[in-house]
Tab-separated table of C-alpha atoms and ligand atoms in Angstrom:
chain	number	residue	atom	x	y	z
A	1	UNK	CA	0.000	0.000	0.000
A	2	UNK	CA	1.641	3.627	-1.076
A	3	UNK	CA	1.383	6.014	2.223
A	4	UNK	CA	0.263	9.284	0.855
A	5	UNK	CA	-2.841	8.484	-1.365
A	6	UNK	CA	-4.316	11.556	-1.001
A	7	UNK	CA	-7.853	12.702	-1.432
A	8	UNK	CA	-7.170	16.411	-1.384
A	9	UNK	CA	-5.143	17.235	-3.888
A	10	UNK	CA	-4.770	20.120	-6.346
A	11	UNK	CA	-6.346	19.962	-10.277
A	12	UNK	CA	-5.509	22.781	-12.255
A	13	UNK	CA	-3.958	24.479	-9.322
A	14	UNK	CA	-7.487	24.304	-7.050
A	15	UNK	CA	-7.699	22.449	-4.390
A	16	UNK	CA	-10.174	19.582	-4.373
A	17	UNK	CA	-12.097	17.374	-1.963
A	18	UNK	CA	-12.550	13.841	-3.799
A	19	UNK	CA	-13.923	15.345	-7.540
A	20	UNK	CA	-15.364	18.604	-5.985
A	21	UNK	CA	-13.374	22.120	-6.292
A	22	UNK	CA	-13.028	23.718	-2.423
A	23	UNK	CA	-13.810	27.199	-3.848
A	24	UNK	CA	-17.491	25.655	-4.554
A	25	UNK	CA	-18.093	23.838	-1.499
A	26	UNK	CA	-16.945	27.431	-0.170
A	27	UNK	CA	-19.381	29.828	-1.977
A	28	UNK	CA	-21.890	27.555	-1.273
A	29	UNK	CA	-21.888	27.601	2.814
A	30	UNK	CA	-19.807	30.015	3.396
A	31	UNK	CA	-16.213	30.048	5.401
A	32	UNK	CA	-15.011	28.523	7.806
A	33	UNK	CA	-16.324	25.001	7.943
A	34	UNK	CA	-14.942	21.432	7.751
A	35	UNK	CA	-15.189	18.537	4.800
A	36	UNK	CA	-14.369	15.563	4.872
A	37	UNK	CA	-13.359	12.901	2.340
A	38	UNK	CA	-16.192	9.798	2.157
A	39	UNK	CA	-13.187	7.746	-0.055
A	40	UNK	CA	-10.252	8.444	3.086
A	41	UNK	CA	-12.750	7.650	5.916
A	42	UNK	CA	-13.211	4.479	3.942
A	43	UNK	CA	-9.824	3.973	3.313
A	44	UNK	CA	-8.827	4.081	6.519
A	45	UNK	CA	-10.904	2.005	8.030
A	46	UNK	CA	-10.406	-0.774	5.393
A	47	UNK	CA	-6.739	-0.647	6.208
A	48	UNK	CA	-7.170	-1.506	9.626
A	49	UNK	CA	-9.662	-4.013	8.823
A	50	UNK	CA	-7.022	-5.439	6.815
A	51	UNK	CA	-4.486	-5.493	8.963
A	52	UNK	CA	-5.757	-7.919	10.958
A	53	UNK	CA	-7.569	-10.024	8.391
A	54	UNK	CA	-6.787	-13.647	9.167
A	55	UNK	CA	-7.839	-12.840	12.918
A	56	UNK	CA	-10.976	-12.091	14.089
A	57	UNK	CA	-11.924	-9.013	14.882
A	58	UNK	CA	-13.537	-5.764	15.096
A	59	UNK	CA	-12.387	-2.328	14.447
A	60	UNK	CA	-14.390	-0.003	16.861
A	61	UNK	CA	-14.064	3.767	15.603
A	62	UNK	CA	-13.050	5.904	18.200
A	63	UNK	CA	-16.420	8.140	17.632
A	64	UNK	CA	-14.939	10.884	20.034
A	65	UNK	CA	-12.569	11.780	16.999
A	66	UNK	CA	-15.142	13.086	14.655
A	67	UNK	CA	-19.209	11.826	15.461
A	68	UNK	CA	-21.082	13.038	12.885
A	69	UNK	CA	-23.768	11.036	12.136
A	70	UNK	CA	-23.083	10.513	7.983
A	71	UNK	CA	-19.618	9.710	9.298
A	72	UNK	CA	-20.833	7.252	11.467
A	73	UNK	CA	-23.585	6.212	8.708
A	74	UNK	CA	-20.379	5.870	6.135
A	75	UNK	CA	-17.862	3.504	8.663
A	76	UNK	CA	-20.931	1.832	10.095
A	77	UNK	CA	-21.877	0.533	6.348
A	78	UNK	CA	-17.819	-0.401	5.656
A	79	UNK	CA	-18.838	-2.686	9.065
A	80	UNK	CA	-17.263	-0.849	11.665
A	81	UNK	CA	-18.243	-1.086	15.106
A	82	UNK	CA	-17.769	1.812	17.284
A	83	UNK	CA	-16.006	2.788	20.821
A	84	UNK	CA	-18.192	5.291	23.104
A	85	UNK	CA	-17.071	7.303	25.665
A	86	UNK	CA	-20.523	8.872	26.580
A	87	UNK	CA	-24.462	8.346	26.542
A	88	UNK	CA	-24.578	11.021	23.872
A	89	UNK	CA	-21.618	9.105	21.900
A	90	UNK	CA	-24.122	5.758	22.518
A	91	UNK	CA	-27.192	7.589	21.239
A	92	UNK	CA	-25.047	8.283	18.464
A	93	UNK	CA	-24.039	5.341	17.611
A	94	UNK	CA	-27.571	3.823	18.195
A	95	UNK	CA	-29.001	6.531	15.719
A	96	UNK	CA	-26.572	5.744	13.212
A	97	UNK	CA	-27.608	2.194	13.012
A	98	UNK	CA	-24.622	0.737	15.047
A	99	UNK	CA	-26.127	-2.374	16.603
A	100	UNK	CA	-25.093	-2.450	20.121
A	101	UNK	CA	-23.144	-5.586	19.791
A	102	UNK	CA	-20.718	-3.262	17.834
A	103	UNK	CA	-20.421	-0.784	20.536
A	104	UNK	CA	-18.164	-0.741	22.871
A	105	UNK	CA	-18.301	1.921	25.530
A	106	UNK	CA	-14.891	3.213	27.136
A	107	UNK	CA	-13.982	5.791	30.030
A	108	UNK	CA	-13.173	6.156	33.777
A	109	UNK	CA	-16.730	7.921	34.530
A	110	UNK	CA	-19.458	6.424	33.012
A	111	UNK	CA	-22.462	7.395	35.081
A	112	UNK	CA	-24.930	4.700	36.465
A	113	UNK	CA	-27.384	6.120	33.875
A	114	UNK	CA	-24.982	6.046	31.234
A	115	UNK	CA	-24.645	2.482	31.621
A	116	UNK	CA	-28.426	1.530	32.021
A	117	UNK	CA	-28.811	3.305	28.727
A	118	UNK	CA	-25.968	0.830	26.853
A	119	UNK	CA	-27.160	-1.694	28.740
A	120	UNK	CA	-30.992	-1.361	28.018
A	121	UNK	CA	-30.152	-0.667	24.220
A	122	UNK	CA	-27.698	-3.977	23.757
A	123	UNK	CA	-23.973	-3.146	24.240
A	124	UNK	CA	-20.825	-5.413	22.823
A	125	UNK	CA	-18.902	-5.191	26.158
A	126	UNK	CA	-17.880	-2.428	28.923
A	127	UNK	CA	-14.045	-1.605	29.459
A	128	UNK	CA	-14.259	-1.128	33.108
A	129	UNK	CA	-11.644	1.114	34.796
A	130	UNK	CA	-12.066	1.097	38.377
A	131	UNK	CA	-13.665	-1.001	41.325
A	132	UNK	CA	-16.144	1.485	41.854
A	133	UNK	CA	-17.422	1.376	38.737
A	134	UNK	CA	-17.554	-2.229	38.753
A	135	UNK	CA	-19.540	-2.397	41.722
A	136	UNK	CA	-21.804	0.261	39.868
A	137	UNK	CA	-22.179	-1.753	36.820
A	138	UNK	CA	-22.951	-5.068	39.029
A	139	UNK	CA	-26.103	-3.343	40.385
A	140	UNK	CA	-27.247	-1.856	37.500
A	141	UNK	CA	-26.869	-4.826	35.664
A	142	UNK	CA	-28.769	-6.582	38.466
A	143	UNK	CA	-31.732	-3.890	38.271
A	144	UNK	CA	-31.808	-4.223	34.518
A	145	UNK	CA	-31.985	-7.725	34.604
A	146	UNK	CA	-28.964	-8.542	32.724
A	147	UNK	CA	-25.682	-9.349	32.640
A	148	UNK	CA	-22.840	-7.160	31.665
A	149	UNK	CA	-20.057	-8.116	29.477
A	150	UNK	CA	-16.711	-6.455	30.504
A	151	UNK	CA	-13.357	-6.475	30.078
A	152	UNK	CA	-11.112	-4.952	32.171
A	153	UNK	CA	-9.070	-1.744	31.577
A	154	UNK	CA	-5.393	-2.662	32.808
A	155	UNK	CA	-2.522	0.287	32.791
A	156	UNK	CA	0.723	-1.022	31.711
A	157	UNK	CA	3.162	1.448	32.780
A	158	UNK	CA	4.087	2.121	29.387
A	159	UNK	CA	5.403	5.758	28.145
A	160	UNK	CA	3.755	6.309	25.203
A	161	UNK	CA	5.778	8.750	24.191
A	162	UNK	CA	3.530	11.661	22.653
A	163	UNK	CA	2.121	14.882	24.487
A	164	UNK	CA	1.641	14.781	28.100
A	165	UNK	CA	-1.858	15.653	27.647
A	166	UNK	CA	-2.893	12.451	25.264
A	167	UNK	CA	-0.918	10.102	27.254
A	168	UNK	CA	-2.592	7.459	29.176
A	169	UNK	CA	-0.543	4.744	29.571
A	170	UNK	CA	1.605	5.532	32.742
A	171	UNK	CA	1.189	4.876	36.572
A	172	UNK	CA	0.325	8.217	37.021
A	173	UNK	CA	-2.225	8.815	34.741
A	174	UNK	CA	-5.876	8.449	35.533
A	175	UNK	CA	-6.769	5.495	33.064
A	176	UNK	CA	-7.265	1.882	33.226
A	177	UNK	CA	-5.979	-0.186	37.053
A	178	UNK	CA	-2.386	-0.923	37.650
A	179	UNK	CA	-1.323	-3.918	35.889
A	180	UNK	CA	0.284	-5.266	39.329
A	181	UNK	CA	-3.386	-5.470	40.850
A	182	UNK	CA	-4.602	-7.147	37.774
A	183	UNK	CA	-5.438	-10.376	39.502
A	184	UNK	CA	-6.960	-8.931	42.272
A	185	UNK	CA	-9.860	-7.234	40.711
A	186	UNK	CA	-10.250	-9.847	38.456
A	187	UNK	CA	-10.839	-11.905	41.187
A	188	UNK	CA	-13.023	-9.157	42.664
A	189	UNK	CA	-14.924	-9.131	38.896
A	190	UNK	CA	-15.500	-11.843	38.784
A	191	UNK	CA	-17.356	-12.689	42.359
A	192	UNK	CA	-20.097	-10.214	41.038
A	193	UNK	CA	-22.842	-12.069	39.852
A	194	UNK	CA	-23.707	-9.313	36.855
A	195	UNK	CA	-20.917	-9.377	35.414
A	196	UNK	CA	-19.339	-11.465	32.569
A	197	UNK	CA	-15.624	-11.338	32.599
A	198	UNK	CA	-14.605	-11.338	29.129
A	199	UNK	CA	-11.279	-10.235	28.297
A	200	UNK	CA	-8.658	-7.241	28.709
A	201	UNK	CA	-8.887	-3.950	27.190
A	202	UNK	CA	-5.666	-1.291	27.186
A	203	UNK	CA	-5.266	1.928	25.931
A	204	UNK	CA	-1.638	4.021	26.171
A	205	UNK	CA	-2.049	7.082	24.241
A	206	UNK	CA	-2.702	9.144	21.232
A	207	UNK	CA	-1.165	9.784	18.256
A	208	UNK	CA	2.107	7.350	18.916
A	209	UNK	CA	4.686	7.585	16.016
A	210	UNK	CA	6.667	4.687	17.144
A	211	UNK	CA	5.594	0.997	17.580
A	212	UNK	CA	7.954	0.329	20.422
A	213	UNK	CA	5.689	1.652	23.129
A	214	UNK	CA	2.450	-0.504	21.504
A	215	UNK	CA	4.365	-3.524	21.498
A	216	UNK	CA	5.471	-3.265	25.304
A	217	UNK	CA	2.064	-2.755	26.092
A	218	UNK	CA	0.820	-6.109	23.635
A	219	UNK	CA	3.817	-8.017	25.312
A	220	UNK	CA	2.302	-7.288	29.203
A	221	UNK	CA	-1.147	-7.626	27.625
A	222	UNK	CA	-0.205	-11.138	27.126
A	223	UNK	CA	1.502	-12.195	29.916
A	224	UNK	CA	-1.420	-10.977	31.965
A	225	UNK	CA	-3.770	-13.369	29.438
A	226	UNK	CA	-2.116	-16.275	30.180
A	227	UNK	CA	-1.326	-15.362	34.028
A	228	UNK	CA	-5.828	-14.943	34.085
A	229	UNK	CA	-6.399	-17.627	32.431
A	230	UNK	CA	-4.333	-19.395	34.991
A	231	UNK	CA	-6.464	-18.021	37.804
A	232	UNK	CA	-9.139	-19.628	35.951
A	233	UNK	CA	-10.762	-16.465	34.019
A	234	UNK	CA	-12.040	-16.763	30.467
A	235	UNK	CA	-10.251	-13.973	28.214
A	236	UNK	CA	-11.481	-14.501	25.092
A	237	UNK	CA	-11.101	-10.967	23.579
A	238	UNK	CA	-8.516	-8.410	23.908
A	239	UNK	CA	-9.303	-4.480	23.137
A	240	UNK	CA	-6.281	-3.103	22.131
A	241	UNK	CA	-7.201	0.516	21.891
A	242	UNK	CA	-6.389	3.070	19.748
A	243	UNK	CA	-3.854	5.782	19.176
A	244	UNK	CA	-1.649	4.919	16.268
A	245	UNK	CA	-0.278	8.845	14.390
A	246	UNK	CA	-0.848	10.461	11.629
A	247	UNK	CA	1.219	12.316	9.368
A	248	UNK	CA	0.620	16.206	10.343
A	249	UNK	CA	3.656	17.635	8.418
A	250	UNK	CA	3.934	15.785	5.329
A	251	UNK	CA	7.399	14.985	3.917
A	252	UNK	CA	8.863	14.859	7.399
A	253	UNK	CA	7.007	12.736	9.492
A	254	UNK	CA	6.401	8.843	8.656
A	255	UNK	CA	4.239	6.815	11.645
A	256	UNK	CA	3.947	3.240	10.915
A	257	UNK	CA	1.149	2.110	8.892
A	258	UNK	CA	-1.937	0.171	9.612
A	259	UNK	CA	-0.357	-3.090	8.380
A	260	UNK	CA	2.772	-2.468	10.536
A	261	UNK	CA	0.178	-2.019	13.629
A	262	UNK	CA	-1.823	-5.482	12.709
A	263	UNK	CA	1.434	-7.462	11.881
A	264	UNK	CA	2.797	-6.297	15.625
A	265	UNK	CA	-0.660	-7.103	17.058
A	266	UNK	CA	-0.391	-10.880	15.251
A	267	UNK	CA	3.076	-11.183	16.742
A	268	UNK	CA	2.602	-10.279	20.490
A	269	UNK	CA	-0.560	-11.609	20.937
A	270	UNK	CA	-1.938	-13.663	17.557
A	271	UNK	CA	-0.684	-17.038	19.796
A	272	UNK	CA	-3.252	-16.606	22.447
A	273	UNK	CA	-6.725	-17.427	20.108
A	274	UNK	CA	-8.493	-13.989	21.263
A	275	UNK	CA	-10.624	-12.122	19.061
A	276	UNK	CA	-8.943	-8.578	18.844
A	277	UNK	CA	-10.420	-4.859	19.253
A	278	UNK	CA	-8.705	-1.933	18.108
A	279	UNK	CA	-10.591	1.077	18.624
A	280	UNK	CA	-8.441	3.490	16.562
A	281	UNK	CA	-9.939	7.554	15.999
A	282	UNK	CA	-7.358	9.739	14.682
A	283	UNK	CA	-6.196	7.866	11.996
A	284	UNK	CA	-9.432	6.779	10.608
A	285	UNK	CA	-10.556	10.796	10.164
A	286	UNK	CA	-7.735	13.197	10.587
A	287	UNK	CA	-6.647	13.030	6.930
A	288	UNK	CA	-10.281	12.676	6.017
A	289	UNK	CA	-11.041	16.386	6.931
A	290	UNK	CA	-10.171	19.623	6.196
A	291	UNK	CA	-11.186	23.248	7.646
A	292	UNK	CA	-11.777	25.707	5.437
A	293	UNK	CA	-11.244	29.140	6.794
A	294	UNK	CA	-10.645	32.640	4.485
A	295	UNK	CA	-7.927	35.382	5.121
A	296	UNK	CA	-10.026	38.441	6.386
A	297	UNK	CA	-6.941	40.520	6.631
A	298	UNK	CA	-3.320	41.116	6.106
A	299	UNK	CA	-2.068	43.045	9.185
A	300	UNK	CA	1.587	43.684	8.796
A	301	UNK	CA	3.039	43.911	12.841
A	302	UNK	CA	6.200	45.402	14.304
A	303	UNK	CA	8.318	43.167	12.091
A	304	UNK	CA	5.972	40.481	11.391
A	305	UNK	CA	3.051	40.153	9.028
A	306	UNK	CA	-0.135	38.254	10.554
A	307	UNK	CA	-2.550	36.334	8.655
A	308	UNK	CA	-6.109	37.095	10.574
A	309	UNK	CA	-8.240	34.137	9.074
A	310	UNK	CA	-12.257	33.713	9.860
A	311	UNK	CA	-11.269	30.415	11.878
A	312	UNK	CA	-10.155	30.767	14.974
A	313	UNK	CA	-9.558	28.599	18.252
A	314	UNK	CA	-13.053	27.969	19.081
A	315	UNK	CA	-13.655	26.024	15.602
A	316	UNK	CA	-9.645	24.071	15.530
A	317	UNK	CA	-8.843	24.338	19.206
A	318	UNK	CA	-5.369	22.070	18.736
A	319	UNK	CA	-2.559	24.229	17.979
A	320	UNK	CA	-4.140	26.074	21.449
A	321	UNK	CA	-4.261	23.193	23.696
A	322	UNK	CA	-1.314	20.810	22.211
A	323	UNK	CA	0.708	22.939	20.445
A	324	UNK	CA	-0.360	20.886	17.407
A	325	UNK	CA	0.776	21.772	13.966
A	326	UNK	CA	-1.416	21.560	11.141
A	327	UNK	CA	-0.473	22.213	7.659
A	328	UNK	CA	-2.106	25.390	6.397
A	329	UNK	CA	-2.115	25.143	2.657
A	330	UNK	CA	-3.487	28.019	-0.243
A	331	UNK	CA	-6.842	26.419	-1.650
A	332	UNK	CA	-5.384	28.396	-5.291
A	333	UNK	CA	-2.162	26.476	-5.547
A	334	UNK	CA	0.856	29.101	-5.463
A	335	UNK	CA	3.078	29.504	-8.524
A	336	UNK	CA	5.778	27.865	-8.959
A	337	UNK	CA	8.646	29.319	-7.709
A	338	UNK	CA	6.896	31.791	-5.792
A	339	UNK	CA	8.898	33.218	-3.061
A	340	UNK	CA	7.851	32.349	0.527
A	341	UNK	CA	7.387	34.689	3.650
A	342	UNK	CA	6.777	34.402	7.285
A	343	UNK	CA	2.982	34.654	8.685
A	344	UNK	CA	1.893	34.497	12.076
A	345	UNK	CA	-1.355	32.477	11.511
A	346	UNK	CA	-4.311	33.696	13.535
A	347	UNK	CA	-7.927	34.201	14.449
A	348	UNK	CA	-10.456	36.807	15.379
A	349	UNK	CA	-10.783	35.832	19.351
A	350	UNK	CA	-9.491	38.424	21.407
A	351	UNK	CA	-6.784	35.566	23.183
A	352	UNK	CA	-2.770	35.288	22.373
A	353	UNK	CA	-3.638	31.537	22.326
A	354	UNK	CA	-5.873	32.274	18.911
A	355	UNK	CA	-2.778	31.513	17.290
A	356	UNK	CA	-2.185	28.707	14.542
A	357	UNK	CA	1.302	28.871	13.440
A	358	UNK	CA	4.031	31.249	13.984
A	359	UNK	CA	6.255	32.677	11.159
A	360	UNK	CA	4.767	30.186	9.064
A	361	UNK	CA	6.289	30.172	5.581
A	362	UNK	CA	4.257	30.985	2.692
A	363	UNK	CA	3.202	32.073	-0.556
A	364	UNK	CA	2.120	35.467	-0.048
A	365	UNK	CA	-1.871	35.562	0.573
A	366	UNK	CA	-4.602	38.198	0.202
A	367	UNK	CA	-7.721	39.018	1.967
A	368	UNK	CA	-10.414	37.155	0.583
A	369	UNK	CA	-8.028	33.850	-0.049
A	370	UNK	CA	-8.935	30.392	1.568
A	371	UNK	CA	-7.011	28.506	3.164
A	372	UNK	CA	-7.143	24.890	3.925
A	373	UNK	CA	-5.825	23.112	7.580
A	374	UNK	CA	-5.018	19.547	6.072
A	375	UNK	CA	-5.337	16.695	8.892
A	376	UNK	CA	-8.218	18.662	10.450
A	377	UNK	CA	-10.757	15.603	10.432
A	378	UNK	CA	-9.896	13.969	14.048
A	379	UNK	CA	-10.620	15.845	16.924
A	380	UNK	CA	-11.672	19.088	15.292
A	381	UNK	CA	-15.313	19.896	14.875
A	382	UNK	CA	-16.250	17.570	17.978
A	383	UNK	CA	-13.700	20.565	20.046
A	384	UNK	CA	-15.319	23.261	18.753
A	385	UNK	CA	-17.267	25.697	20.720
A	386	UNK	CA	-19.000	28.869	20.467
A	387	UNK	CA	-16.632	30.590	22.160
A	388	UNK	CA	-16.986	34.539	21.960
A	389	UNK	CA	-20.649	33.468	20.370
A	390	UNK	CA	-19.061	32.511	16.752
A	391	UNK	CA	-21.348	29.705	15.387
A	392	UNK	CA	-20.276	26.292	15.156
A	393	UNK	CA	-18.805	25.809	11.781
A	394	UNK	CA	-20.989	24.014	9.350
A	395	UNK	CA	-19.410	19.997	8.021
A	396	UNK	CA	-19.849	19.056	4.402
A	397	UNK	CA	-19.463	15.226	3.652
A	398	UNK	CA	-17.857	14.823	-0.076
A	399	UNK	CA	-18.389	11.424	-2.051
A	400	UNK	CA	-17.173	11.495	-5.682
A	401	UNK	CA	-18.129	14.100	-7.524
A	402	UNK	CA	-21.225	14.803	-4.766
A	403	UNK	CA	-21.165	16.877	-1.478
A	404	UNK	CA	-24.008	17.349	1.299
A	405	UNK	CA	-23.584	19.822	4.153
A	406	UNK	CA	-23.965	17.275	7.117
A	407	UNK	CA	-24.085	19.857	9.814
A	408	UNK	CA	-25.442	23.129	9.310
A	409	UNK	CA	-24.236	26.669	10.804
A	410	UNK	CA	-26.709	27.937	13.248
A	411	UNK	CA	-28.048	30.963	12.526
A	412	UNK	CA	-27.509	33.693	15.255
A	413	UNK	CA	-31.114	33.591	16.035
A	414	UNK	CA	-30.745	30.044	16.683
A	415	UNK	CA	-27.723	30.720	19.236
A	416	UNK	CA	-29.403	33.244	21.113
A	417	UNK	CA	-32.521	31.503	21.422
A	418	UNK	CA	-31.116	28.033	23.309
A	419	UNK	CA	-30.847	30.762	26.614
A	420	UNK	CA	-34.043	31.219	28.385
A	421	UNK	CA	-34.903	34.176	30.834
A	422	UNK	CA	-35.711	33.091	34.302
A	423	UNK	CA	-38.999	34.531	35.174
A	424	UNK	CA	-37.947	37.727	37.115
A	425	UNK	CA	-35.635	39.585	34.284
B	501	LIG	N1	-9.671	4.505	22.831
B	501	LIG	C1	-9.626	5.230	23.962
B	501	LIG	C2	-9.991	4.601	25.234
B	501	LIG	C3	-9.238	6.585	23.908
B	501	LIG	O1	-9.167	7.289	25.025
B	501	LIG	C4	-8.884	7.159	22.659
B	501	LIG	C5	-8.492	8.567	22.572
B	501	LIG	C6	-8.965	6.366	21.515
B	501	LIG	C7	-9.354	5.039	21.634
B	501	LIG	C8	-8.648	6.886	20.153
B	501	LIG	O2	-7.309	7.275	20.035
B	501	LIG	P1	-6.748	7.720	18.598
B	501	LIG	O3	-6.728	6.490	17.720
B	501	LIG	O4	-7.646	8.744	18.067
B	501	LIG	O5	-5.393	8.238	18.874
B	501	LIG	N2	-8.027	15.535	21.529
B	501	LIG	C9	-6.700	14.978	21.373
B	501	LIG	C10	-6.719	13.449	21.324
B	501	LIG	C11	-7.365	12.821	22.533
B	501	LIG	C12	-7.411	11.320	22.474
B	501	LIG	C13	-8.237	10.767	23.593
B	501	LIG	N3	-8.431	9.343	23.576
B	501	LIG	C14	-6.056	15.571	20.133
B	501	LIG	O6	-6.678	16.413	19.484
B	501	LIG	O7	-4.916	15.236	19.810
């Protein structure tokens, strides 16, 4: 498989989503919003599913990264099962036509009503992450009148190796229970009558570049399979989480691919006759998406020139919060040869943090250009707000030569009017 089939590429120097010209898309709904590519979304998923062909399986989408229901609708038809981390993310799901034998629900605070609701509406299994919630999930289970499959959520002590704030795999962090106690609250598991012990589930970060820290992780996870079964538990599945990178900067940046992934999950734990989870987000829709935004000014600064765009924190929030860099490409394809210059890359909200890229090199840009953030698709519209009471950018879903807005702006009618006046103003 070639890395770098791309579905936004440039014909006739315009950038394109699939077969449909961004300009287009853009006088049709207006900047900024988000697209997203129907063919990647698809692609990406099948590569996964591919990976570990031979094995059975089930790729759960991590729905946090982008939950739009035609995405959903899209992976759900490829056969993709999905990982929740909410009720809303299950209602999701559910709406979308995800049988709840597909879903998988995730997270260290489900609520007891959260899990009546998966449980009531069918659910594949629960990764559980603490006692208490076990204990939580045993009663419910009991009032429901059912029991509840679960694996449990074990922390290997693994550094992932990737920001501090998308790590999850150490001692210190607040996910999964320390592997050492492993056969103590399986023990404890599985003396509650509700539940039915299943397998292991781990999780060690986001957006890992390197295999090394996975395959620690898959190595423990496998020990502790046999060391279970041992104790006399069944563990039939293993939910190997997500979290494998993405290219942000292309050209310099090469995280392993999909088949690299399933060919490390077939050698640390293929022996042991589980059916395998992965429950990757990122990777399935960060290259799928795109936002949109327009340069509303050129402001030239005490030696620097800033590029204010119509996008700002509220509708991208990770070059804010992670420091993430995002390629930031001309929808009109420069010349060639062109010379370069520095931009600091901004938006309207009055913060220092509305700030995309510093001293950015590129082709010179005018009001009224767009520009496109490439990689945009995976944790980008579902961490938008409306921050300083800018709507929530629309999302437009291209297949082919065909696009469909898939989430319309609000109008500012429509903001204002979710606030009600209490009785005495
Ligand atoms: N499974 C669990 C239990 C997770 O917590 C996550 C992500 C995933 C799967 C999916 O990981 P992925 O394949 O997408 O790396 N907002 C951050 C990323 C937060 C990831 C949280 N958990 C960002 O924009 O980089």
């Amino acid at each position: 498989m070639a890395r770098g089939m791309d579905h936004f590429l440039y014909r006739d120097g315009v950038l394109h989503a699939e077969d449909v010209p961004l300009p287009e898309i853009a006088a049709a709904v207006g900047t900024p919003f988000y697209v997203y590519s129907t063919a990647t979304l698809l692609r990406h998923f099948t590569l996964f599913d591919e990976a570990l062909s031979g094995t059975e399986h089930l790729v759960c989408y991590a729905m946090k990264a982008a939950s739009n229901q035609a995405i959903l609708k899209t992976l759900a038809a490829a056969g993709a099962g999905m990982d929740v981390v909410s009720g809303g993310e299950y209602m999701r799901a559910k709406a979308a036509g995800v049988p709840g034998d597909k879903i998988v629900f995730s997270g260290v605070g489900k609520t007891a009503d959260e899990i009546r609701l998966a449980l009531s509406g069918g659910i594949r299994q629960f990764n559980v992450e603490s006692e208490p919630e076990m204990e939580v999930l045993n009663r419910v289970a009991g009032e429901v009148g059912v029991r509840a499959p679960i694996t449990i959520r074990v922390n290997p002590d693994v550094d992932a190796k990737t920001h501090a704030k998308i790590a999850t795999g150490k001692s210190e962090n607040k996910f999964g229970i320390p592997i050492a106690r492993a056969r103590e609250v399986y023990a404890l598991a599985a003396s509650l009558p509700n539940l039915d012990v299943i397998g292991i589930d781990v999780h060690i970060g986001s957006q890992l570049t390197d295999l090394a820290p996975f395959e620690l992780a898959y190595q423990k996870v496998a020990e502790l399979t046999e060391t279970l079964r041992g104790d006399g538990h069944t563990i039939k599945r293993l939910d190997l989480g997500g979290g494998l990178g993405i290219p942000y900067a292309r050209n310099n940046e090469a995280p392993p691919l999909p088949s690299d992934y399933g060919a490390l999950i077939k050698r640390t734990v293929g022996h042991l006759g589980c059916e395998i989870e992965i429950e990757p987000g990122r990777l399935i829709a960060g290259n799928a998406g795109c936002m949109i935004t327009q340069v509303i000014y050129v402001k030239s600064g005490e030696g620097r020139d800033f590029l204010i765009l119509d996008g700002a924190m509220n509708d991208l929030i990770r070059p804010a919060m992670y420091e993430a860099y995002h390629d930031i490409v001309p929808v009109l394809e420069a010349d060639a040869g062109v010379e370069q210059t520095p931009y600091d890359i901004v938006g309207p909200v009055c913060e220092s943090g509305d700030t995309f890229a510093k001293q950015r090199m590129m082709a010179p840009l005018n009001a009224g250009d767009l520009v496109a953030f490439r990689s945009a698709g995976a944790y980008g519209a579902v961490m938008s707000s409306e921050y300083n009471t800018r709507p929530l950018i629309p999302e437009v879903l291209v297949h082919g030569d065909q696009y469909a807005v898939i989430r319309a702006r609000p109008t500012f009618d429509e903001m204002i009017n979710r606030d009600t006046i209490p009785e005495w103003l």
